[in-house]
Amino acid sequence: MNEARSDLILLLIGTGGFLALASLIGTVLKLRLSPDGSNTTIENLNARINAWWVMVVLIGLAFIAGRIGVVILFAFCSFAALREFVTLTNTRRADHWALAAAFFVVLPIQYYLVAIEYYGLYSIFIPVYAFLFMPIISVLRGDAERFLIRIAEVQWALMICVFCASHVPALLSLDIPGYAGKNVLLIAFLIIVVQMSDVLQYVWGKLFGKTKIAPKLSPSKTVEGFVGGVASATLVGAGLWWITPFSPLQAAGLALTIAIMGFLGGLVMSAIKRDRGVKDWGHLIGGHGGLIDRLDSVVFSAPIFFHIVRFGWSLT
Amino acid sequence: MTALITRPVATMVVVFARALTAVRAIWPESGPPMRPCVYFANHSSHGDFILIWAVLPPWMRSRTRPVAGAEYWLATKLKRFIGLDVFNAVLIERDREKRTGDPIARMAEVLDDGSSLILFPEGTRNETDQPLLPFKSGLFNLATSRPEIDLVPVWIDNLNRVMPKGEIVPIPLICTVTFGEPLRLLPDESREDFLARTTAALLSLSPKSQGAAE
């Protein structure tokens, strides 16, 4: 067994152990405080932990399957996220072909380009080519009503749900000296830090949260939760330096960056939900809401993390 | 023997509908109906009854039959296969002049056999900007003929955006199917009152009308 494999398996065992502990705590809390299932906070906590098991198993299987597994997993995540996003937009009949193209042409091409590691094209395909051709497809139907809003929404949906999300599997294409064959651990680093940041912000907020940080956008977010969550996620990232090409200090700096980006991304997506008058993006993940509710902080941090690592460490 | 082909086809259609729309059922507090009933729903797409079918518990599916226009579903071999063999539709001749049997008696017979019906009281697909077309008399006549049967309003949301009329490629959007509390024909209720009450019950399930009420 090579080093990358043994690191990955160690990481999966560690994550499994962590979730087992969470499940144990959740079960004890349920038995002591909510035996009849009436405490909604505890019921939601357990629903979230169970959904985490499913997500970790899926990601773990994709990691073991290798590059193709990871690309396919994130292509499906993009599909589900795009579906949630477009459901909330103002599209009209005239956008039908543009939307069909977004789902069945743009999305597969973007992930194909990521799979064949064609950086020169996947980094501009949606910002340039989709950006120009999607409104062309829409305008051919001759419906000008709310045109700018419609095309802007579809482009935004593609950028967030497909372009940004595809930068997670794109981490596999980086060529880092002395790190060959281990890139999948960069994805693990990114996802663990971002998601732990979300979880720890939630925990710190529940325990010590007093001062609301953005009362109009996201009433549950507090300064205490933000500071505590981001600081502890930074420590988690530093503690994971051994799976990365970074030094402990560099790992801490990158973890801090992606935790902050994740937090800000969560705020942006909350503002969109407020604007659209919904609480969650969907109902795909029990206890969490929609897929975008779980993915929002990842999509905002993934491209930044990708580019920092690419410029700082990669040869390509 | 045909079950060997129709069962897998039906399953594939349901899996496809779910993959495309991530359809979710919203049941009233009393839960799914336990006895044969008439589901009456808004109609904006050919896929409407598939979506209702997809969210019903599997044991109820085989006992739930859509009511559909014979002219459309007998037109080609493929439609006949899908309509009659796969979905076991109760086909109704809509043209009063040409029809041979009584559609209400036909539907009542199916209910007496212990099956449920899916009925679109607007009579045709709604392609207007109105949320609902005026109901035809079919629902009232059926309720008069079988007053003890529960009538369950069902609002199908968003499917008309998935595949508008005239488009061939469906786009993936999240759909919901909202079931309301069952209604029955009241003693001495007039046709107009009954149709107004059932229309209001159906409209109240639409997310748009719920948003307006808040």
XYZ file of C-alpha atoms in Angstrom:
530
model
C 0.000 0.000 0.000
C 1.418 3.377 -0.990
C 1.624 6.436 1.198
C -1.341 8.275 -0.382
C -3.582 5.256 0.130
C -2.585 4.791 3.756
C -3.058 8.520 4.484
C -6.489 8.406 2.851
C -7.559 5.341 4.780
C -6.284 6.843 8.037
C -8.284 9.980 7.270
C -11.469 8.022 6.480
C -11.098 5.979 9.682
C -10.556 9.185 11.639
C -13.638 10.805 10.089
C -15.684 7.665 10.731
C -14.554 7.679 14.365
C -15.441 11.365 14.683
C -18.931 10.739 13.250
C -19.370 7.681 15.482
C -18.621 9.919 18.467
C -21.121 12.505 17.151
C -23.759 9.778 16.709
C -23.079 8.543 20.265
C -23.491 12.060 21.678
C -26.621 12.579 19.574
C -28.124 9.310 20.822
C -27.332 10.098 24.477
C -28.838 13.585 24.110
C -31.948 12.091 22.518
C -32.357 9.475 25.247
C -31.896 12.016 28.038
C -33.608 15.128 26.686
C -35.944 14.087 23.885
C -37.006 10.419 24.266
C -40.327 11.129 22.520
C -38.720 13.091 19.678
C -40.260 16.400 20.754
C -37.049 18.467 21.029
C -36.631 19.824 17.510
C -33.021 20.978 18.022
C -31.927 17.469 19.024
C -33.995 15.812 16.304
C -32.419 18.161 13.756
C -28.939 17.470 15.164
C -29.439 13.722 14.734
C -30.893 14.160 11.245
C -27.802 16.192 10.362
C -25.417 13.584 11.782
C -27.179 10.815 9.830
C -26.952 12.879 6.632
C -23.253 13.372 7.362
C -22.764 9.602 7.415
C -24.298 9.358 3.936
C -22.192 12.251 2.617
C -18.947 10.899 4.089
C -19.601 7.415 2.699
C -20.303 8.867 -0.773
C -17.181 11.054 -0.719
C -15.110 8.178 0.656
C -16.271 5.854 -2.137
C -15.498 8.543 -4.740
C -12.005 9.019 -3.281
C -11.334 5.291 -3.401
C -12.629 5.157 -7.001
C -10.077 7.852 -7.875
C -10.198 10.742 -10.345
C -13.228 9.586 -12.324
C -15.189 8.873 -9.145
C -14.523 12.358 -7.771
C -15.364 14.090 -11.082
C -18.637 12.151 -11.417
C -19.610 12.827 -7.789
C -19.131 16.579 -8.193
C -20.832 16.596 -11.601
C -23.916 15.158 -9.886
C -23.578 17.676 -7.048
C -23.485 20.463 -9.655
C -26.555 19.017 -11.363
C -28.564 18.921 -8.139
C -27.336 22.378 -7.090
C -28.146 23.905 -10.484
C -31.615 22.348 -10.322
C -32.208 23.915 -6.890
C -30.907 27.285 -8.076
C -32.841 27.460 -11.355
C -36.054 26.432 -9.564
C -35.884 29.753 -7.688
C -35.175 31.972 -10.715
C -37.507 34.027 -12.914
C -36.951 32.119 -16.134
C -39.598 32.153 -18.844
C -40.634 29.892 -21.694
C -38.121 31.643 -23.968
C -35.241 30.439 -21.760
C -36.144 26.791 -22.237
C -33.374 25.989 -24.709
C -30.797 28.019 -22.800
C -31.649 26.110 -19.618
C -31.590 22.764 -21.394
C -28.138 23.733 -22.711
C -26.986 24.693 -19.205
C -27.926 21.284 -17.795
C -27.162 18.981 -20.685
C -24.335 20.712 -22.580
C -22.456 23.246 -20.439
C -22.354 21.125 -17.277
C -21.086 17.911 -18.939
C -18.520 19.825 -21.023
C -17.160 21.645 -17.963
C -16.696 18.368 -16.070
C -15.249 16.653 -19.135
C -12.664 19.440 -19.405
C -11.863 19.019 -15.715
C -11.551 15.246 -16.196
C -9.037 15.652 -19.048
C -7.228 18.403 -17.049
C -7.562 21.047 -19.771
C -6.930 24.014 -17.469
C -6.688 26.523 -20.337
C -10.278 25.816 -21.321
C -12.119 24.805 -18.138
C -10.982 28.007 -16.418
C -12.646 30.193 -19.074
C -15.335 27.983 -20.619
C -18.254 29.239 -18.495
C -17.031 32.822 -17.826
C -16.424 33.431 -21.558
C -18.181 30.963 -23.851
C -21.282 30.131 -21.805
C -21.489 33.821 -20.873
C -21.720 34.811 -24.549
C -23.735 31.945 -25.980
C -26.423 31.447 -23.320
C -28.000 34.900 -23.864
C -27.734 34.316 -27.626
C -29.794 31.134 -27.298
C -32.358 33.010 -25.179
C -32.596 36.060 -27.427
C -33.360 33.967 -30.502
C -36.822 33.307 -29.041
C -37.558 37.024 -29.210
C -38.884 37.589 -25.672
C -37.400 40.780 -24.181
C -39.415 40.836 -20.964
C -37.093 41.040 -17.933
C -34.343 39.885 -20.300
C -31.335 41.172 -18.358
C -32.604 39.639 -15.106
C -33.211 36.281 -16.785
C -29.836 35.951 -18.491
C -27.983 37.266 -15.432
C -29.681 34.704 -13.216
C -28.836 31.793 -15.488
C -25.197 32.908 -15.777
C -24.939 33.341 -12.019
C -26.432 29.891 -11.487
C -23.842 28.363 -13.832
C -20.937 30.228 -12.237
C -21.852 29.185 -8.699
C -23.228 25.697 -9.206
C -21.006 24.456 -12.037
C -17.916 26.639 -12.521
C -17.011 27.202 -8.860
C -18.031 23.702 -7.759
C -15.909 22.119 -10.517
C -12.794 23.644 -8.902
C -13.028 20.974 -6.216
C -12.257 18.043 -8.580
C -9.934 20.385 -10.539
C -7.566 20.163 -7.541
C -6.718 16.698 -8.869
C -5.025 18.220 -11.927
C -2.416 20.199 -9.945
C 1.138 18.920 -10.304
C 2.874 19.421 -6.971
C 6.468 18.136 -6.648
C 6.739 15.357 -4.076
C 2.943 15.106 -3.817
C 2.184 12.967 -6.895
C -0.842 10.700 -6.514
C -1.927 12.408 -3.294
C -4.033 15.274 -4.707
C -7.236 13.692 -3.504
C -6.061 14.609 -0.002
C -6.172 18.313 -1.007
C -9.887 17.853 -1.627
C -10.218 16.141 1.737
C -8.372 19.078 3.361
C -10.644 21.640 1.696
C -13.892 19.829 2.483
C -12.974 18.946 6.064
C -11.852 22.499 6.905
C -14.868 24.190 5.284
C -17.425 21.800 6.730
C -15.792 21.742 10.170
C -15.839 25.523 10.051
C -19.615 25.423 9.403
C -20.187 22.838 12.145
C -17.964 24.614 14.669
C -19.577 27.989 13.930
C -22.912 26.303 14.651
C -21.590 24.756 17.902
C -19.849 27.941 19.120
C -22.907 29.963 18.178
C -25.263 27.616 20.076
C -23.009 27.640 23.168
C -21.824 31.252 23.380
C -23.634 33.155 20.626
C -24.989 36.537 21.733
C -24.120 39.245 19.199
C -25.789 38.808 15.826
C -23.329 39.374 13.002
C -25.815 39.881 10.139
C -29.313 40.107 11.649
C -30.960 41.008 8.357
C -29.357 38.208 6.346
C -28.870 35.266 8.634
C -30.266 35.670 12.166
C -28.588 32.475 13.396
C -25.040 33.691 12.685
C -23.264 35.371 15.610
C -19.898 37.077 16.129
C -19.023 34.492 18.799
C -19.892 31.633 16.447
C -17.923 33.203 13.601
C -14.746 33.907 15.609
C -14.820 30.621 17.508
C -15.703 28.579 14.431
C -13.132 30.119 12.112
C -10.384 29.990 14.778
C -11.035 26.342 15.594
C -11.346 25.424 11.878
C -7.932 27.077 11.389
C -6.540 24.817 14.117
C -8.192 21.785 12.500
C -6.526 22.771 9.191
C -3.132 23.211 10.870
C -3.555 19.800 12.480
C -4.141 18.274 9.047
C -0.831 19.590 7.589
C 0.485 16.020 7.342
C -1.955 15.177 4.538
C -0.992 18.321 2.539
C 2.096 19.657 0.763
C 2.014 22.637 3.201
C 3.922 23.362 6.399
C 1.737 23.551 9.558
C 1.828 27.369 9.410
C 0.901 27.418 5.706
C -1.886 24.911 6.364
C -3.225 27.216 9.092
C -3.110 30.233 6.757
C -4.945 28.385 3.987
C -7.485 26.994 6.452
C -8.126 30.525 7.751
C -8.609 31.794 4.175
C -11.050 29.081 3.155
C -12.982 29.275 6.434
C -13.491 33.028 5.962
C -14.429 32.595 2.302
C -16.853 29.860 3.325
C -18.464 32.113 5.922
C -18.831 34.992 3.447
C -20.179 32.613 0.801
C -22.785 31.426 3.285
C -23.821 35.063 3.816
C -24.150 35.688 0.071
C -26.274 32.588 -0.417
C -28.416 33.541 2.607
C -29.078 36.934 1.032
C -30.264 35.182 -2.152
C -32.574 32.914 -0.147
C -34.016 35.970 1.659
C -34.528 37.708 -1.657
C -36.378 34.658 -3.031
C -38.392 34.217 0.166
C -37.247 30.707 1.076
C -35.604 29.271 4.179
C -33.709 26.438 2.496
C -32.622 25.771 -1.065
C -34.421 22.449 -1.150
C -35.043 19.234 0.756
C -32.400 16.895 -0.639
C -30.439 16.375 2.583
C -32.461 15.502 5.690
C -31.941 18.079 8.469
C -29.695 20.294 6.332
C -32.127 21.490 3.657
C -31.009 21.512 0.041
C -27.659 20.555 -1.420
C -26.701 24.232 -1.847
C -27.257 24.761 1.892
C -24.383 22.340 2.473
C -22.300 23.280 -0.569
C -22.485 27.101 -0.400
C -19.305 27.579 1.648
C -17.413 24.985 -0.436
C -18.175 26.680 -3.767
C -16.992 30.050 -2.512
C -13.738 28.736 -1.095
C -12.848 26.133 -3.763
C -11.682 28.475 -6.590
C -9.652 30.648 -4.191
C -8.014 27.598 -2.602
C -7.386 26.145 -6.067
C -5.635 29.278 -7.340
C -3.527 29.855 -4.225
C -2.268 26.266 -4.351
C -1.785 26.432 -8.115
C 0.324 29.603 -7.984
C 2.147 28.709 -4.789
C 2.869 25.009 -5.133
C 1.960 23.589 -8.542
C 4.164 23.275 -11.606
C 1.253 23.416 -14.080
C -47.137 -11.702 -19.397
C -47.249 -8.025 -20.374
C -46.551 -7.280 -16.683
C -42.983 -8.428 -17.374
C -42.584 -5.441 -19.695
C -44.980 -2.898 -18.187
C -43.696 -3.146 -14.602
C -40.078 -2.263 -15.503
C -41.289 0.469 -17.888
C -43.453 1.971 -15.141
C -40.518 1.824 -12.701
C -38.221 3.475 -15.259
C -40.701 6.281 -15.867
C -40.984 6.909 -12.116
C -37.204 6.811 -11.601
C -36.737 9.225 -14.513
C -39.407 11.604 -13.180
C -37.796 11.540 -9.739
C -34.269 12.085 -11.111
C -35.454 15.062 -13.130
C -37.727 16.768 -10.613
C -36.633 15.467 -7.176
C -40.401 15.445 -6.603
C -41.544 15.635 -2.999
C -44.976 14.892 -1.591
C -46.515 17.136 1.040
C -49.299 15.249 2.847
C -51.974 16.751 5.062
C -51.926 15.935 8.786
C -54.210 12.962 8.223
C -51.572 11.401 5.928
C -52.127 9.488 2.675
C -55.727 8.286 2.162
C -56.188 4.672 3.220
C -59.337 3.941 1.186
C -60.128 4.310 -2.518
C -60.575 7.985 -3.338
C -60.606 10.457 -6.204
C -57.509 12.652 -6.483
C -58.399 15.803 -8.373
C -55.457 17.899 -9.587
C -54.478 20.918 -11.638
C -53.454 19.969 -15.159
C -50.672 21.729 -17.042
C -48.522 18.923 -18.448
C -48.800 15.400 -19.817
C -46.544 14.330 -16.959
C -48.990 15.380 -14.238
C -50.347 11.982 -13.347
C -46.852 10.460 -13.497
C -45.755 12.864 -10.780
C -48.749 11.982 -8.569
C -48.068 8.337 -9.225
C -44.372 8.751 -8.366
C -45.050 10.127 -4.891
C -47.734 7.591 -3.925
C -46.525 4.720 -1.730
C -45.795 1.780 -4.103
C -48.655 -0.394 -2.803
C -51.109 2.372 -3.685
C -49.736 2.922 -7.196
C -51.096 -0.263 -8.729
C -54.548 0.632 -7.381
C -54.553 4.223 -8.636
C -55.689 4.852 -12.196
C -55.539 8.117 -14.145
C -58.608 9.262 -16.067
C -57.524 10.411 -19.516
C -58.900 11.336 -22.915
C -59.357 8.345 -25.207
C -58.797 10.423 -28.362
C -55.254 11.262 -27.270
C -54.149 7.997 -25.697
C -55.496 5.706 -28.425
C -53.976 7.755 -31.246
C -50.754 5.766 -31.697
C -49.443 2.343 -30.679
C -46.885 3.834 -28.310
C -49.457 6.044 -26.561
C -51.826 3.099 -26.321
C -49.074 0.992 -24.725
C -48.133 3.722 -22.225
C -51.694 4.779 -21.448
C -53.434 1.425 -21.289
C -50.758 -1.127 -20.471
C -48.259 0.804 -18.345
C -50.491 3.238 -16.479
C -53.761 1.333 -16.729
C -55.605 4.546 -17.537
C -59.392 4.782 -17.494
C -59.978 6.195 -20.960
C -62.905 8.535 -21.444
C -64.373 9.605 -24.762
C -64.559 13.344 -24.448
C -66.650 13.995 -27.549
C -70.299 13.939 -26.448
C -71.571 13.324 -29.972
C -69.489 10.291 -30.723
C -69.195 8.550 -27.384
C -70.826 5.218 -26.737
C -70.586 4.721 -22.960
C -71.276 6.949 -19.969
C -67.933 8.215 -18.602
C -69.276 8.775 -15.080
C -70.620 5.220 -14.870
C -67.244 3.970 -16.110
C -65.362 5.879 -13.385
C -67.821 4.802 -10.690
C -67.294 1.188 -11.731
C -63.528 1.544 -11.224
C -64.081 3.030 -7.762
C -66.442 0.157 -6.901
C -63.658 -2.248 -7.864
C -61.511 -0.762 -5.097
C -59.213 1.432 -7.207
C -58.556 5.152 -6.783
C -58.809 7.656 -9.631
C -56.673 10.597 -10.686
C -58.946 13.177 -12.297
C -58.175 16.539 -13.887
C -61.431 18.484 -13.441
C -60.306 21.281 -15.770
C -60.820 18.741 -18.536
C -57.820 19.845 -20.551
C -54.311 21.164 -20.030
C -54.178 24.694 -18.723
C -51.956 26.769 -20.983
C -53.144 30.158 -19.787
C -51.639 32.428 -17.137
C -54.593 31.689 -14.844
C -53.791 29.244 -12.040
C -56.843 27.103 -12.909
C -59.379 26.818 -15.727
C -63.074 26.598 -14.734
C -63.877 23.043 -13.617
C -66.036 20.896 -15.879
C -69.013 19.092 -14.387
C -67.309 15.677 -14.312
C -66.148 15.942 -10.699
C -69.645 16.973 -9.556
C -71.368 14.213 -11.508
C -68.961 11.623 -10.125
C -69.448 12.924 -6.556
C -73.220 12.774 -7.040
C -72.995 9.234 -8.311
C -70.723 8.107 -5.413
C -71.284 10.617 -2.555
C -69.462 8.462 0.021
C -66.110 8.675 -1.831
C -63.377 10.997 -0.526
C -62.236 13.696 -2.966
C -58.599 14.651 -2.388
C -57.315 17.927 -3.906
C -53.750 17.668 -5.295
C -51.676 20.653 -6.378
C -48.799 19.875 -8.761
C -46.266 22.678 -8.705
C -43.631 23.593 -11.291
C -44.091 20.723 -13.759
C -45.316 23.155 -16.423
C -41.876 24.824 -16.270
C -40.100 21.465 -16.595
C -41.720 20.763 -19.929
C -43.908 23.525 -21.369
C -46.221 22.649 -24.242
C -44.396 22.182 -27.514
C -40.947 21.583 -25.996
C -39.265 18.210 -26.452
C -36.428 18.396 -23.942
C -37.448 18.575 -20.266
C -35.330 20.722 -17.968
C -34.610 19.614 -14.414
C -36.496 21.682 -11.824
C -37.720 20.755 -8.370
C -41.430 19.892 -8.239
C -43.774 19.382 -5.321
C -47.079 17.547 -5.091
C -49.268 18.882 -2.280
C -52.225 16.813 -1.066
C -55.094 18.478 0.784
C -57.636 17.188 3.310
C -60.360 15.050 1.660
C -63.706 16.660 0.746
C -67.142 15.200 0.064
C -70.280 16.386 -1.639
C -72.540 17.999 0.988
C -76.238 17.057 1.090
C -78.244 19.379 -1.188
C -75.104 21.153 -2.405
C -75.608 22.743 -5.808
C -73.284 22.108 -8.721
C -71.994 25.709 -8.654
C -71.337 25.684 -4.887
C -69.617 22.317 -5.077
C -67.369 23.321 -7.969
C -66.517 26.634 -6.269
C -65.643 24.848 -3.030
C -63.456 22.217 -4.718
C -61.741 24.872 -6.845
C -60.962 26.922 -3.731
C -59.665 23.823 -1.904
C -57.316 23.044 -4.786
C -56.127 26.635 -5.194
C -55.373 26.939 -1.474
C -52.668 24.260 -1.899
C -50.737 26.296 -4.472
C -47.497 27.743 -2.994
C -48.332 31.057 -4.672
C -51.661 31.414 -2.862
C -49.990 30.324 0.403
C -47.298 32.972 -0.113
C -49.989 35.606 -0.641
C -51.801 34.577 2.534
C -48.743 34.987 4.777
